[in-house]
Coordinates of C-alpha atoms and ligand atoms in Angstrom, one line a residue:
M1 CA -7.5 -10.0 -8.0
P2 CA -4.4 -9.5 -9.4
G3 CA -1.1 -8.2 -7.6
D4 CA 1.0 -10.0 -5.8
Q5 CA 0.0 -11.5 -2.2
I6 CA 0.8 -9.8 1.2
L7 CA 1.2 -12.2 3.8
T8 CA 1.2 -12.0 7.7
V9 CA 4.0 -13.8 9.7
A10 CA 1.7 -16.9 10.1
Q11 CA 0.9 -17.0 6.8
V12 CA 4.4 -17.0 5.6
R13 CA 5.2 -20.1 8.1
E14 CA 2.0 -21.9 6.7
A15 CA 3.3 -21.6 3.4
E16 CA 6.4 -22.6 4.0
Q17 CA 5.4 -25.5 5.8
A18 CA 3.7 -26.2 2.6
L19 CA 6.3 -26.3 0.5
I20 CA 8.4 -28.8 3.3
D21 CA 5.3 -30.7 3.1
A22 CA 5.3 -31.0 -0.8
G23 CA 10.0 -32.2 -0.7
S24 CA 11.0 -29.1 -0.6
S25 CA 13.6 -28.3 2.6
I26 CA 14.4 -25.2 4.5
D27 CA 17.9 -24.9 3.3
A28 CA 17.0 -25.5 -0.5
L29 CA 14.3 -22.3 0.3
M30 CA 17.2 -20.7 1.5
Q31 CA 19.4 -21.2 -1.5
I32 CA 16.4 -19.7 -3.8
A33 CA 16.1 -17.1 -1.4
G34 CA 19.5 -15.4 -1.3
R35 CA 21.0 -16.6 -4.4
G36 CA 17.6 -14.4 -5.6
A37 CA 18.9 -11.4 -3.4
A38 CA 22.7 -12.0 -3.9
D39 CA 21.4 -11.3 -8.0
W40 CA 20.2 -7.6 -7.2
I41 CA 23.3 -7.1 -4.6
W42 CA 25.7 -7.8 -7.1
R43 CA 24.1 -5.7 -9.7
M44 CA 23.9 -2.9 -7.2
A45 CA 27.3 -3.2 -5.9
G46 CA 29.8 -4.9 -9.0
R47 CA 33.1 -5.4 -7.4
H48 CA 32.6 -3.0 -5.0
K49 CA 32.9 -4.2 -0.9
V50 CA 30.1 -5.7 0.5
T51 CA 29.2 -6.2 4.3
V52 CA 26.7 -9.0 5.7
L53 CA 25.6 -8.7 8.5
C54 CA 24.2 -12.1 10.1
G55 CA 21.5 -13.1 12.7
P56 CA 20.9 -16.1 14.7
G57 CA 18.1 -17.3 12.4
N58 CA 17.4 -18.2 9.1
N59 CA 17.6 -14.3 7.8
G60 CA 21.1 -15.0 9.2
G61 CA 21.0 -18.0 7.2
D62 CA 20.2 -16.3 3.9
G63 CA 23.0 -13.8 4.6
Y64 CA 25.7 -16.5 4.4
V65 CA 23.9 -17.8 1.0
I66 CA 24.2 -14.1 -0.2
A67 CA 27.8 -14.0 0.8
E68 CA 29.0 -17.1 -0.8
A69 CA 27.2 -15.7 -4.3
I70 CA 28.7 -13.0 -4.0
R71 CA 32.2 -14.8 -3.2
E72 CA 31.8 -17.1 -6.2
R73 CA 31.4 -14.6 -8.3
G74 CA 34.4 -13.2 -7.7
G75 CA 33.2 -9.8 -5.4
H76 CA 34.4 -8.8 -2.6
V77 CA 32.8 -9.7 0.4
V78 CA 33.0 -9.8 4.7
V79 CA 30.6 -11.2 7.1
V80 CA 29.9 -10.3 10.9
A81 CA 28.2 -12.1 12.6
A82 CA 25.9 -10.6 15.3
A83 CA 25.7 -13.8 17.4
Q84 CA 26.3 -17.9 16.1
P85 CA 24.0 -19.2 13.8
G86 CA 21.3 -21.0 16.1
T87 CA 18.8 -22.8 13.5
D88 CA 20.2 -26.1 11.0
A89 CA 19.5 -24.4 8.1
A90 CA 21.7 -21.1 9.2
K91 CA 24.1 -23.6 10.7
N92 CA 24.8 -25.3 7.4
A93 CA 24.9 -22.3 5.5
R94 CA 27.4 -20.5 7.7
K95 CA 29.7 -23.8 7.3
A96 CA 28.8 -23.2 3.5
F97 CA 30.5 -20.1 3.1
A98 CA 34.1 -20.3 2.3
S99 CA 35.4 -17.3 3.9
E100 CA 36.1 -15.7 6.8
V101 CA 33.6 -14.6 9.3
L102 CA 34.2 -11.4 11.2
G103 CA 32.7 -10.5 14.9
P104 CA 30.3 -7.6 15.5
D105 CA 33.2 -5.7 16.9
A106 CA 35.0 -5.4 13.5
D107 CA 35.9 -1.9 11.8
V108 CA 34.2 -2.4 9.0
S109 CA 33.7 -0.4 5.8
G110 CA 32.6 -0.3 2.3
H111 CA 30.4 0.1 -0.3
V112 CA 26.8 -2.4 0.4
F113 CA 25.8 -3.1 3.6
V114 CA 23.6 -5.7 3.9
D115 CA 20.9 -6.2 6.6
C116 CA 20.6 -10.2 7.2
L117 CA 19.9 -9.5 11.6
F118 CA 16.6 -10.0 11.7
G119 CA 13.5 -11.1 9.7
S120 CA 10.2 -12.2 9.7
G121 CA 11.1 -13.8 12.9
L122 CA 11.3 -10.8 15.0
T123 CA 10.1 -11.0 18.1
R124 CA 11.0 -7.9 20.5
P125 CA 13.4 -4.9 20.0
L126 CA 16.7 -5.4 18.8
T127 CA 18.8 -5.1 22.2
H128 CA 21.3 -1.4 22.4
D129 CA 24.1 -3.8 21.0
H130 CA 22.4 -4.7 17.6
A131 CA 20.7 -1.9 17.4
E132 CA 23.9 0.0 17.6
L133 CA 25.9 -2.5 15.1
V134 CA 23.3 -1.8 12.8
K135 CA 23.4 2.3 12.9
R136 CA 26.7 1.6 12.6
L137 CA 27.3 -0.9 9.4
A138 CA 24.9 1.7 7.8
A139 CA 26.7 4.7 8.4
T140 CA 29.4 3.0 7.5
H141 CA 28.7 2.1 4.1
H142 CA 27.3 4.1 1.0
R143 CA 24.4 1.9 0.5
A144 CA 22.2 -0.4 2.6
V145 CA 20.2 -3.2 1.6
A146 CA 17.9 -4.7 3.8
V147 CA 17.2 -8.8 3.3
D148 CA 13.5 -9.7 3.7
L149 CA 13.0 -6.5 6.3
P150 CA 14.7 -4.0 7.8
S151 CA 16.0 -5.4 11.3
G152 CA 13.8 -4.1 13.9
V153 CA 10.8 -3.8 12.0
Q154 CA 7.7 -5.8 12.9
S155 CA 6.6 -7.6 9.9
D156 CA 2.6 -7.8 10.2
S157 CA 2.2 -4.1 11.5
G158 CA 5.0 -1.8 10.4
M159 CA 6.1 -0.8 14.0
L160 CA 9.6 0.4 14.4
L161 CA 10.5 -1.2 17.6
N162 CA 13.4 0.6 18.1
D163 CA 14.3 4.0 17.6
D164 CA 16.7 6.1 15.1
L165 CA 17.0 2.7 12.9
P166 CA 18.6 3.0 9.7
R167 CA 17.2 4.1 6.3
Y168 CA 17.3 1.3 3.3
D169 CA 18.3 2.0 0.0
F170 CA 16.7 -1.0 -1.2
T171 CA 14.5 -4.3 0.7
I172 CA 14.5 -7.6 -0.9
A173 CA 11.3 -8.9 0.3
L174 CA 11.6 -12.7 0.3
G175 CA 8.9 -15.5 -0.7
A176 CA 6.4 -13.1 -0.9
W177 CA 5.6 -9.3 0.4
K178 CA 5.1 -8.6 3.9
F179 CA 3.0 -5.7 5.7
A180 CA 5.7 -3.8 6.5
H181 CA 6.9 -3.0 3.0
F182 CA 3.4 -0.9 3.0
L183 CA 2.8 0.2 6.3
M184 CA 4.1 3.5 7.9
P185 CA 6.0 4.2 9.7
A186 CA 8.2 1.3 8.6
A187 CA 7.2 1.8 4.1
A188 CA 9.3 5.3 4.9
R189 CA 12.5 3.1 5.4
V190 CA 12.3 0.5 2.7
G191 CA 13.7 2.1 0.3
E192 CA 13.2 0.7 -3.4
L193 CA 11.5 -3.0 -3.0
R194 CA 11.9 -6.1 -4.7
L195 CA 10.7 -9.6 -4.5
V196 CA 12.6 -12.8 -5.3
P197 CA 9.9 -15.3 -5.6
I198 CA 10.6 -18.7 -3.8
G199 CA 7.5 -20.7 -5.3
I200 CA 5.3 -19.8 -2.6
E201 CA 1.5 -20.7 -3.8
P202 CA -1.6 -18.9 -3.7
V203 CA -2.8 -18.5 -0.3
E204 CA -6.9 -18.1 0.4
G205 CA -7.5 -14.4 1.9
A206 CA -4.2 -13.1 1.2
A207 CA -3.8 -9.7 1.1
R208 CA -2.4 -8.4 -2.1
T209 CA -0.8 -5.0 -4.0
V210 CA -2.9 -2.7 -5.5
V211 CA -1.6 -2.7 -9.4
R212 CA -2.0 -1.0 -12.7
P213 CA -5.7 -1.9 -13.6
R214 CA -6.8 -3.1 -17.0
V215 CA -9.0 -0.7 -18.8
H216 CA -10.6 -1.0 -22.0
E217 CA -11.7 1.5 -24.8
P218 CA -15.6 1.9 -24.9
P219 CA -17.2 -0.1 -27.1
A220 CA -17.6 1.1 -30.6
D221 CA -21.1 1.9 -30.4
A222 CA -20.9 3.5 -26.6
H223 CA -22.5 7.0 -25.8
K224 CA -22.2 8.9 -22.8
Y225 CA -24.6 6.8 -20.8
T226 CA -23.4 3.4 -21.8
R227 CA -19.9 4.8 -20.2
G228 CA -21.6 6.0 -16.9
L229 CA -23.2 8.9 -15.5
L230 CA -22.2 10.2 -12.2
A231 CA -23.7 12.2 -9.8
V232 CA -21.7 14.5 -7.4
V233 CA -23.9 16.2 -5.1
A234 CA -22.2 19.5 -3.6
G235 CA -22.5 21.2 -0.7
K236 CA -21.2 24.0 1.4
M237 CA -17.9 24.3 -0.1
P238 CA -19.0 23.4 -3.9
G239 CA -14.6 24.0 -4.7
A240 CA -14.5 20.6 -3.5
A241 CA -16.9 19.2 -5.2
I242 CA -16.0 20.8 -8.6
L243 CA -12.2 19.3 -8.2
A244 CA -13.9 15.7 -8.1
S245 CA -16.3 16.3 -10.8
M246 CA -13.0 17.3 -13.0
A247 CA -10.9 14.1 -11.6
A248 CA -14.1 11.6 -12.1
R249 CA -14.3 13.1 -16.0
G250 CA -11.1 11.8 -16.9
A251 CA -11.2 8.5 -14.9
G252 CA -13.9 7.0 -17.7
A253 CA -17.6 8.1 -16.9
G254 CA -19.1 9.8 -19.6
Y255 CA -21.3 12.2 -18.0
V256 CA -20.6 13.9 -14.5
R257 CA -23.3 15.7 -13.4
L258 CA -22.9 18.1 -10.1
F259 CA -26.0 18.8 -8.4
A260 CA -25.6 22.1 -6.8
D261 CA -27.8 24.9 -5.3
R262 CA -25.9 28.0 -7.5
M263 CA -22.2 27.6 -9.0
D264 CA -20.3 29.7 -11.1
N265 CA -16.6 29.2 -12.6
V266 CA -17.4 25.5 -13.3
P267 CA -15.2 24.2 -16.0
V268 CA -17.7 24.0 -19.1
D269 CA -17.3 19.8 -19.3
V270 CA -19.0 19.9 -15.7
V271 CA -22.9 20.2 -16.4
V272 CA -24.9 21.6 -13.2
D273 CA -28.1 20.8 -12.4
T274 CA -29.6 23.1 -9.9
G275 CA -33.2 21.1 -9.8
I276 CA -34.0 19.0 -6.8
L277 CA -31.9 16.2 -5.3
S278 CA -34.2 13.6 -5.1
E279 CA -35.8 14.5 -9.1
V280 CA -31.7 14.3 -10.1
L281 CA -30.9 11.4 -8.1
S282 CA -34.3 9.3 -9.6
D283 CA -32.8 9.4 -12.9
D284 CA -32.5 6.2 -13.5
R285 CA -29.7 6.5 -15.8
N286 CA -27.3 7.6 -12.5
R287 CA -24.4 4.5 -12.3
A288 CA -22.5 6.0 -9.1
I289 CA -23.0 9.1 -7.2
L290 CA -20.4 11.0 -4.5
V291 CA -21.1 12.4 -1.8
G292 CA -19.2 14.6 0.9
P293 CA -16.5 16.3 -1.0
G294 CA -17.1 20.1 0.8
L295 CA -20.7 18.9 2.0
G296 CA -20.7 21.2 5.0
R297 CA -22.1 19.0 8.5
D298 CA -25.3 21.0 9.1
G299 CA -28.5 19.9 8.5
E300 CA -28.5 20.5 5.0
A301 CA -26.1 18.3 4.7
R302 CA -27.4 15.6 7.1
E303 CA -30.6 16.2 4.5
R304 CA -27.9 15.5 1.4
L305 CA -26.6 12.6 2.5
A306 CA -29.7 10.9 3.7
I307 CA -30.9 11.5 -0.3
A308 CA -27.8 10.1 -1.6
L309 CA -27.7 6.8 0.5
A310 CA -31.0 6.2 -0.6
D311 CA -30.4 5.9 -4.6
P312 CA -29.7 2.1 -5.2
V313 CA -26.7 2.4 -6.9
T314 CA -22.8 2.4 -5.8
A315 CA -21.5 5.9 -3.5
V316 CA -18.6 6.9 -2.6
V317 CA -18.8 9.0 0.5
D318 CA -16.0 10.9 1.2
A319 CA -15.2 14.1 4.2
D320 CA -18.1 15.3 5.9
A321 CA -20.5 12.8 4.7
L322 CA -18.1 10.8 6.9
V323 CA -18.0 12.6 10.1
L324 CA -21.8 12.4 9.7
L325 CA -22.3 8.8 8.5
T326 CA -24.2 6.4 11.6
P327 CA -25.2 2.9 11.2
R328 CA -28.8 3.6 10.5
G329 CA -28.3 5.8 7.4
L330 CA -26.7 2.5 5.6
A331 CA -29.4 0.2 7.2
E332 CA -31.9 0.6 3.9
R333 CA -28.7 0.4 1.5
A334 CA -29.6 -1.7 -1.3
A335 CA -26.2 -0.7 -3.5
S336 CA -22.7 -0.6 -2.2
T337 CA -21.1 1.9 -0.7
I338 CA -16.9 2.9 -0.4
A339 CA -16.2 5.2 2.1
T340 CA -12.4 7.1 2.0
P341 CA -11.6 8.2 5.0
H342 CA -8.0 9.9 6.0
E343 CA -7.1 8.7 9.6
G344 CA -8.9 11.1 11.7
E345 CA -12.0 10.1 9.2
L346 CA -11.3 6.6 9.9
V347 CA -11.1 6.8 13.6
A348 CA -14.6 9.1 13.8
L349 CA -16.5 5.6 11.9
E350 CA -14.7 3.1 13.8
R351 CA -16.3 5.4 16.8
A352 CA -19.8 5.9 15.3
F353 CA -19.4 1.4 14.4
D354 CA -18.2 1.0 17.8
L355 CA -15.1 -0.9 17.2
D356 CA -12.3 -0.1 19.4
G357 CA -9.9 0.7 16.8
S358 CA -7.2 -2.1 17.9
G359 CA -4.8 -3.5 15.8
T360 CA -2.6 -3.0 12.6
R361 CA -4.2 -0.4 10.2
P362 CA -5.4 -3.6 7.6
E363 CA -6.8 -4.9 10.3
R364 CA -8.9 -1.9 11.0
A365 CA -10.0 -1.6 7.8
L366 CA -11.0 -4.9 7.8
A367 CA -13.2 -4.6 10.5
L368 CA -14.8 -1.5 9.9
A369 CA -15.5 -2.6 6.1
R370 CA -17.3 -6.1 8.0
A371 CA -19.0 -4.0 10.7
S372 CA -20.5 -1.5 7.9
G373 CA -20.6 -3.6 4.6
M374 CA -18.7 -0.9 3.1
V375 CA -15.6 -0.9 0.7
I376 CA -12.8 1.0 3.1
V377 CA -10.2 3.6 1.3
A378 CA -8.7 3.9 4.3
K379 CA -6.3 6.5 2.9
G380 CA -2.6 8.1 3.7
P381 CA 0.8 7.3 2.8
D382 CA -0.1 3.4 3.4
T383 CA -3.6 3.4 2.1
V384 CA -5.3 0.1 2.4
I385 CA -8.1 -0.9 1.1
A386 CA -10.7 -3.4 2.3
A387 CA -13.7 -5.4 1.7
P388 CA -16.6 -6.4 4.0
D389 CA -15.7 -9.6 2.5
G390 CA -12.6 -9.7 3.6
R391 CA -10.2 -9.0 0.2
L392 CA -7.9 -6.5 1.4
A393 CA -5.5 -4.8 -0.9
C394 CA -2.5 -2.6 0.2
A395 CA -1.0 0.6 -2.1
R396 CA 2.5 1.5 -1.9
S397 CA 2.6 5.7 -1.9
A398 CA 2.9 7.5 -4.9
T399 CA 4.5 10.5 -3.4
S400 CA 4.6 12.4 -0.4
W401 CA 4.0 15.5 -2.3
L402 CA -0.1 14.2 -2.2
S403 CA 0.2 15.6 1.3
T404 CA -2.1 18.7 -0.2
A405 CA -5.3 20.2 0.3
G406 CA -7.9 19.1 -2.4
T407 CA -5.9 15.8 -3.4
G408 CA -8.5 14.1 -1.3
D409 CA -11.5 15.3 -3.7
V410 CA -9.6 13.9 -6.5
L411 CA -9.2 10.2 -5.1
A412 CA -12.7 10.2 -4.3
G413 CA -13.9 11.8 -7.8
V414 CA -11.5 8.9 -9.7
I415 CA -12.7 6.0 -7.6
A416 CA -17.0 6.9 -8.1
S417 CA -15.8 7.6 -11.8
R418 CA -14.2 4.1 -12.0
A419 CA -17.8 2.9 -10.4
A420 CA -20.2 4.6 -12.5
S421 CA -17.9 2.7 -15.8
G422 CA -19.3 -0.1 -14.0
V423 CA -16.3 -1.5 -12.2
P424 CA -17.5 -3.4 -8.7
A425 CA -17.3 -1.5 -6.1
F426 CA -13.9 -3.0 -4.6
E427 CA -11.9 -3.0 -8.0
A428 CA -13.0 0.7 -8.1
A429 CA -11.8 1.4 -5.3
C430 CA -7.8 0.0 -6.3
E431 CA -8.3 1.4 -9.9
G432 CA -8.8 4.6 -8.2
V433 CA -6.2 4.3 -5.7
W434 CA -4.2 3.0 -8.4
L435 CA -5.1 6.2 -10.9
H436 CA -4.5 8.6 -8.5
G437 CA -0.7 7.8 -7.2
S438 CA 0.2 7.4 -11.1
A439 CA -1.3 10.5 -11.9
A440 CA 0.9 11.9 -8.6
R441 CA 3.8 10.6 -10.0
L442 CA 3.4 12.4 -13.2
C443 CA 3.0 15.7 -11.8
P444 CA 6.0 18.2 -11.1
P445 CA 6.8 18.5 -7.4
A446 CA 4.7 20.5 -5.0
F447 CA 1.7 20.1 -7.3
T448 CA -2.1 21.3 -6.8
A449 CA -5.0 19.2 -6.6
S450 CA -6.4 20.2 -9.6
A451 CA -3.1 19.4 -11.4
L452 CA -3.6 16.2 -10.2
A453 CA -7.0 16.0 -11.3
E454 CA -5.6 17.3 -15.2
R455 CA -3.3 14.2 -14.8
I456 CA -5.8 11.4 -14.4
P457 CA -6.7 10.6 -18.2
A458 CA -2.3 10.4 -18.6
A459 CA -2.5 7.9 -16.0
L460 CA -5.9 6.3 -17.5
A461 CA -3.7 6.1 -20.8
A462 CA -0.7 3.6 -19.2
C463 CA -3.8 1.4 -18.5
L464 CA -5.3 1.0 -21.7
Ligands
NPW501 N1 9.5 -18.0 4.5 C1 10.5 -18.5 4.1 O1 9.8 -18.8 3.3 C2 11.8 -18.1 3.9 C3 12.3 -17.5 5.0 N2 13.6 -17.2 4.6 C4 14.4 -16.1 5.8 O2 13.6 -16.9 6.9 C5 13.4 -15.3 7.9 C6 13.1 -16.0 9.1 O3 13.8 -16.3 9.9 P1 13.0 -16.7 11.3 O4 12.5 -17.4 11.8 O5 14.7 -17.8 11.7 O6 13.5 -15.4 12.2 P2 14.7 -14.6 12.1 O7 14.5 -12.9 11.9 O8 15.9 -14.7 11.5 O9 15.4 -14.4 13.3 C7 14.6 -14.4 14.6 C8 15.5 -15.6 15.9 O10 16.0 -14.5 16.3 C9 15.4 -14.2 17.8 N3 14.8 -12.9 17.7 C10 13.6 -12.2 17.7 N4 13.6 -11.2 18.2 C11 15.2 -11.4 18.5 C12 15.7 -10.0 19.2 N5 15.3 -8.6 19.0 N6 17.1 -10.4 19.3 C13 17.6 -11.7 19.5 N7 17.0 -12.5 18.9 C14 15.8 -12.2 18.6 C15 14.1 -15.2 17.9 O11 14.1 -16.5 19.1 P3 14.1 -16.0 20.2 O12 15.2 -15.9 21.0 O13 12.9 -15.4 20.5 O14 13.6 -17.9 20.7 C16 14.5 -16.0 16.5 O15 15.1 -17.5 16.6 C17 12.8 -15.3 6.6 O16 12.5 -13.0 7.1 C18 13.6 -14.9 5.6 O17 14.6 -13.9 5.5 C19 14.1 -17.9 4.0 O18 15.7 -18.2 4.3 C20 14.1 -19.1 3.8 C21 12.5 -18.6 2.8
ADP502 N1 2.9 11.7 2.7 C1 1.5 11.3 2.2 N2 2.5 10.1 1.1 C2 1.3 10.1 -0.4 N3 0.3 10.2 -0.3 C3 -0.3 10.7 0.1 C4 0.2 11.7 2.0 N4 -0.7 12.7 2.6 C5 -1.5 12.1 2.2 N5 -1.7 11.4 0.8 C6 -2.9 11.1 -0.4 O1 -3.3 12.4 -0.3 C7 -4.9 12.1 -0.4 C8 -5.0 13.1 0.8 O2 -6.5 13.2 1.2 P1 -7.3 14.0 1.9 O3 -6.7 13.8 4.0 O4 -8.9 13.5 2.3 O5 -6.7 15.5 1.3 P2 -8.2 16.7 1.4 O6 -9.5 16.5 2.3 O7 -7.7 17.9 1.6 O8 -8.9 16.5 -0.2 C9 -5.3 10.7 0.2 O9 -5.4 10.1 -1.0 C10 -3.8 10.5 0.6 O10 -3.7 8.9 0.0
K503 K1 16.6 -8.3 8.0

């Protein structure tokens, strides 16, 4: 899968050790990382004053390298040391910084505050003094930049170990992305993200970022069925299924057929079938099925879900269907299943599959994927996608304007459409999440779910 890798602290340490075993050194890596970060900070600050806050570990070491790189270019830089450097590499970087270092009580202000207090080595909350120092410096500078991670953020979970930590304009990740760059609540504080590569090799089994998919124009001899027939099963509230169908129409499938009892006011390009569900689904031209949006939770809904899951094509299961889903209902599945739970539905599924819901969001999504055999799209401001075989992907929030009714139906429709187009389940989920986020960015503020659905083809256009 394409996309940059996202590493846990343990994976970073192992990867770093591999580089050292191959002949590099921490000092050399710190130079690459620090100077790479300094390039970004230089662009932001120019000749305005930069204050670098350095901690005791290698994150602090990066700070001295950054400060020295800016000083060498003729920039105006001040270092505040919150503690004396404790690692050999940080001590060396401190020695190489050819200017004055101020103590934590110094009264400084300036244009850019660079937080190099703690990075991935943070093991406990910041002390009161450290937390106050970070807040004070963020308040006395126009812009705040976190190096690798904002201090006080737990790298693997995205949890904030202190209250009231500052919001950063920019976070410069070193070597690889960390989960905290994508997971809430940290993701809301990191600002714009940049990555400075330091030569870390691909790590087996690493999570990946969700990136723009590559989509091809249909072949010259394509017709609607070769492009993919998607069956959308409606229920009690047909509006949600119509919305999903409209989104699906724009995401690549050649034919979207909506199964419903009776339906009025359906857009002309959505075909409604009012026949018998098992017969509609027995059409062997069906490539994927979507069930759940507006399905309801009564006996009839249960029956429709059972019929849908008996169909041997990729199924996207969303909304009400997630609440009705049981391990037994999946036992006979002969094709891939993609579930798209929000947090509440995720908890319901965890209960249904006898999971305790412990761990970080990616760990929870993976545990559920493994236990259920489904691809899990744990959606929210920090959407995580997990496959039963252990693949994991994280998406950066596109815009919080997505927090409006019906956008989940649009997501389900887009993912189902990608699956109907022949894209394998995990990739279809990642592509759907990307297209959904990209369409949201193309919308004006306060958009509606149907406006979002209308922007899906424009998002797709950017992938050709
Ligand atoms: N990976 C790479 O390839 C590269 C990584 N690089 C950089 O290294 C960074 C990781 O460095 P790091 O491991 O030294 O951790 P860092 O965050 O600086 O300090 C943690 C130290 O402080 C301590 N400590 C922890 N929490 C504390 C607290 N609340 N209050 C007080 N003390 C606390 C803790 O020691 P402890 O007291 O727990 O024994 C630990 O020693 C990484 O983020 C990146 O910037 C680049 O330089 C080069 C390439
Ligand atoms: N604050 C947010 N920031 C970014 N995306 C969000 C936010 N809130 C919701 N979303 C996205 O919007 C969609 C909401 O889906 P869902 O909760 O199922 O809503 P609905 O049931 O109304 O369709 C998901 O794709 C989710 O990732
Ligand atoms: K930091």
